[in-house]
Amino acid sequence: MAETDIGLWYSNIPFFTKWWFTLTLVCTLGANFGILPSHHMLLVWDLVIYKFQFWRMLGCVFFMGKLGFPFLINVYFLYSYSNRLETGVSMEGQLITSSFSCLTGFVLSSWDSSFLSGLLECRLLSLFCTFGVR
């Protein structure tokens, strides 16, 4: 059975980009359509530490707010820059480097922000500018 164009495109996305892109779509669309409670996407350290709500540490990374044109632009930037960074000449096959860099950005920025998706996109953009595709 032949794959569809969307299935072929999705299967060719690099590992880190595929997971980040998919989880961002699932969390954002799920929260906007009422499947996931959006207030559970907020990073509140007291709830993480004392009530063991560890999903908040990931939900705030993948939730991008309301649906609209800014959401589409953010998802495009996420896909485009992450894909180029992962498949580019300077970082080709260096999944650990890009993952560790984004994780470091998450840890350092999580102390003063409730939603981290925008901050991580800025980190991804700075990585792209630093290592750039030549």
Coordinates of C-alpha atoms in Angstrom, one line a residue:
M1 CA 0.0 0.0 0.0
A2 CA 1.5 3.3 -1.0
E3 CA 2.0 6.0 1.6
T4 CA 0.3 9.3 1.2
D5 CA 2.3 12.5 0.7
I6 CA 1.7 13.6 4.3
G7 CA 2.7 10.2 5.6
L8 CA 5.9 10.3 3.6
W9 CA 6.7 13.9 4.7
Y10 CA 6.1 13.0 8.3
S11 CA 8.3 9.9 8.2
N12 CA 11.2 11.9 6.8
I13 CA 11.2 14.4 9.6
P14 CA 14.3 14.0 11.8
F15 CA 13.8 12.4 15.3
F16 CA 14.0 15.4 17.6
T17 CA 12.0 17.7 15.3
K18 CA 9.3 15.1 14.8
W19 CA 8.7 14.6 18.5
W20 CA 8.8 18.3 19.3
F21 CA 6.5 19.2 16.4
T22 CA 4.0 16.4 17.2
L23 CA 3.9 17.1 21.0
T24 CA 3.4 20.8 20.3
L25 CA 0.5 20.1 18.0
V26 CA -1.1 17.6 20.4
C27 CA -0.8 19.8 23.5
T28 CA -1.9 23.0 21.8
L29 CA -4.7 21.6 19.8
G30 CA -5.8 19.4 22.8
A31 CA -6.0 22.4 25.1
N32 CA -7.7 24.6 22.6
F33 CA -10.4 22.0 21.9
G34 CA -11.0 21.1 25.5
I35 CA -9.4 17.7 25.5
L36 CA -6.6 18.7 27.8
P37 CA -7.1 21.3 30.5
S38 CA -5.1 24.4 29.6
H39 CA -4.5 25.3 33.2
H40 CA -2.5 22.1 33.6
M41 CA 0.0 23.4 31.0
L42 CA 1.0 26.2 33.4
L43 CA 4.4 25.7 35.1
V44 CA 3.8 26.2 38.9
W45 CA 6.8 25.0 40.8
D46 CA 4.8 24.5 44.1
L47 CA 2.5 22.1 42.4
V48 CA 5.4 20.2 40.7
I49 CA 7.4 19.9 44.0
Y50 CA 4.7 19.4 46.6
K51 CA 1.8 17.7 44.6
F52 CA 4.1 15.8 42.2
Q53 CA 2.4 17.2 39.0
F54 CA 5.5 16.5 36.9
W55 CA 3.6 16.8 33.6
R56 CA 3.6 20.6 34.1
M57 CA 7.3 20.6 33.3
L58 CA 6.6 19.2 29.8
G59 CA 3.2 20.8 29.2
C60 CA 4.5 24.3 29.4
V61 CA 7.2 23.5 26.8
F62 CA 4.7 22.2 24.2
F63 CA 1.7 24.5 24.7
M64 CA 1.7 27.5 22.5
G65 CA -1.4 29.3 23.5
K66 CA -4.5 30.1 21.5
L67 CA -4.9 29.0 17.9
G68 CA -4.4 31.7 15.3
F69 CA -1.9 33.1 12.9
P70 CA 0.8 33.5 15.6
F71 CA 0.5 29.8 16.4
L72 CA 0.9 28.9 12.8
I73 CA 4.0 31.1 12.5
N74 CA 5.5 29.6 15.7
V75 CA 4.9 26.0 14.5
Y76 CA 6.5 26.9 11.1
F77 CA 9.6 28.3 12.8
L78 CA 9.8 25.4 15.1
Y79 CA 9.6 22.9 12.3
S80 CA 11.8 24.9 9.9
Y81 CA 14.7 25.8 12.2
S82 CA 14.7 22.5 14.1
N83 CA 14.7 20.5 10.9
R84 CA 17.5 22.6 9.4
L85 CA 19.5 22.4 12.5
E86 CA 19.2 18.7 12.8
T87 CA 19.9 17.9 9.2
G88 CA 22.4 20.7 8.5
V89 CA 26.0 20.2 7.6
S90 CA 27.4 21.6 10.9
M91 CA 25.2 19.5 13.2
E92 CA 24.2 16.5 11.0
G93 CA 23.5 13.5 13.2
Q94 CA 24.2 15.4 16.4
L95 CA 20.9 14.7 18.1
I96 CA 22.4 14.8 21.5
T97 CA 23.9 18.3 21.0
S98 CA 20.7 19.8 19.9
S99 CA 18.6 18.0 22.5
F100 CA 21.0 18.9 25.3
S101 CA 21.1 22.6 24.2
C102 CA 17.3 22.8 24.2
L103 CA 17.2 21.0 27.6
T104 CA 19.7 23.5 29.0
G105 CA 17.6 26.4 27.7
F106 CA 14.6 24.8 29.3
V107 CA 16.2 24.4 32.7
L108 CA 17.8 27.9 32.7
S109 CA 14.6 29.7 31.6
S110 CA 12.1 27.7 33.7
W111 CA 12.7 29.6 36.9
D112 CA 11.0 32.8 35.9
S113 CA 8.4 31.8 33.2
S114 CA 5.2 29.9 33.2
F115 CA 5.1 28.9 29.5
L116 CA 8.4 27.9 27.9
S117 CA 7.5 27.2 24.3
G118 CA 8.3 30.8 23.1
L119 CA 11.6 30.8 25.1
L120 CA 12.6 27.5 23.6
E121 CA 11.9 28.7 20.1
C122 CA 14.2 31.7 20.8
R123 CA 16.8 29.2 21.9
L124 CA 16.4 27.1 18.8
L125 CA 16.7 30.3 16.7
S126 CA 19.9 31.2 18.5
L127 CA 21.3 27.7 17.9
F128 CA 20.5 28.0 14.2
C129 CA 22.2 31.3 14.0
T130 CA 25.2 30.0 15.9
F131 CA 25.7 26.8 14.0
G132 CA 23.8 27.8 10.8
V133 CA 23.4 25.8 7.7
R134 CA 26.2 26.5 5.3

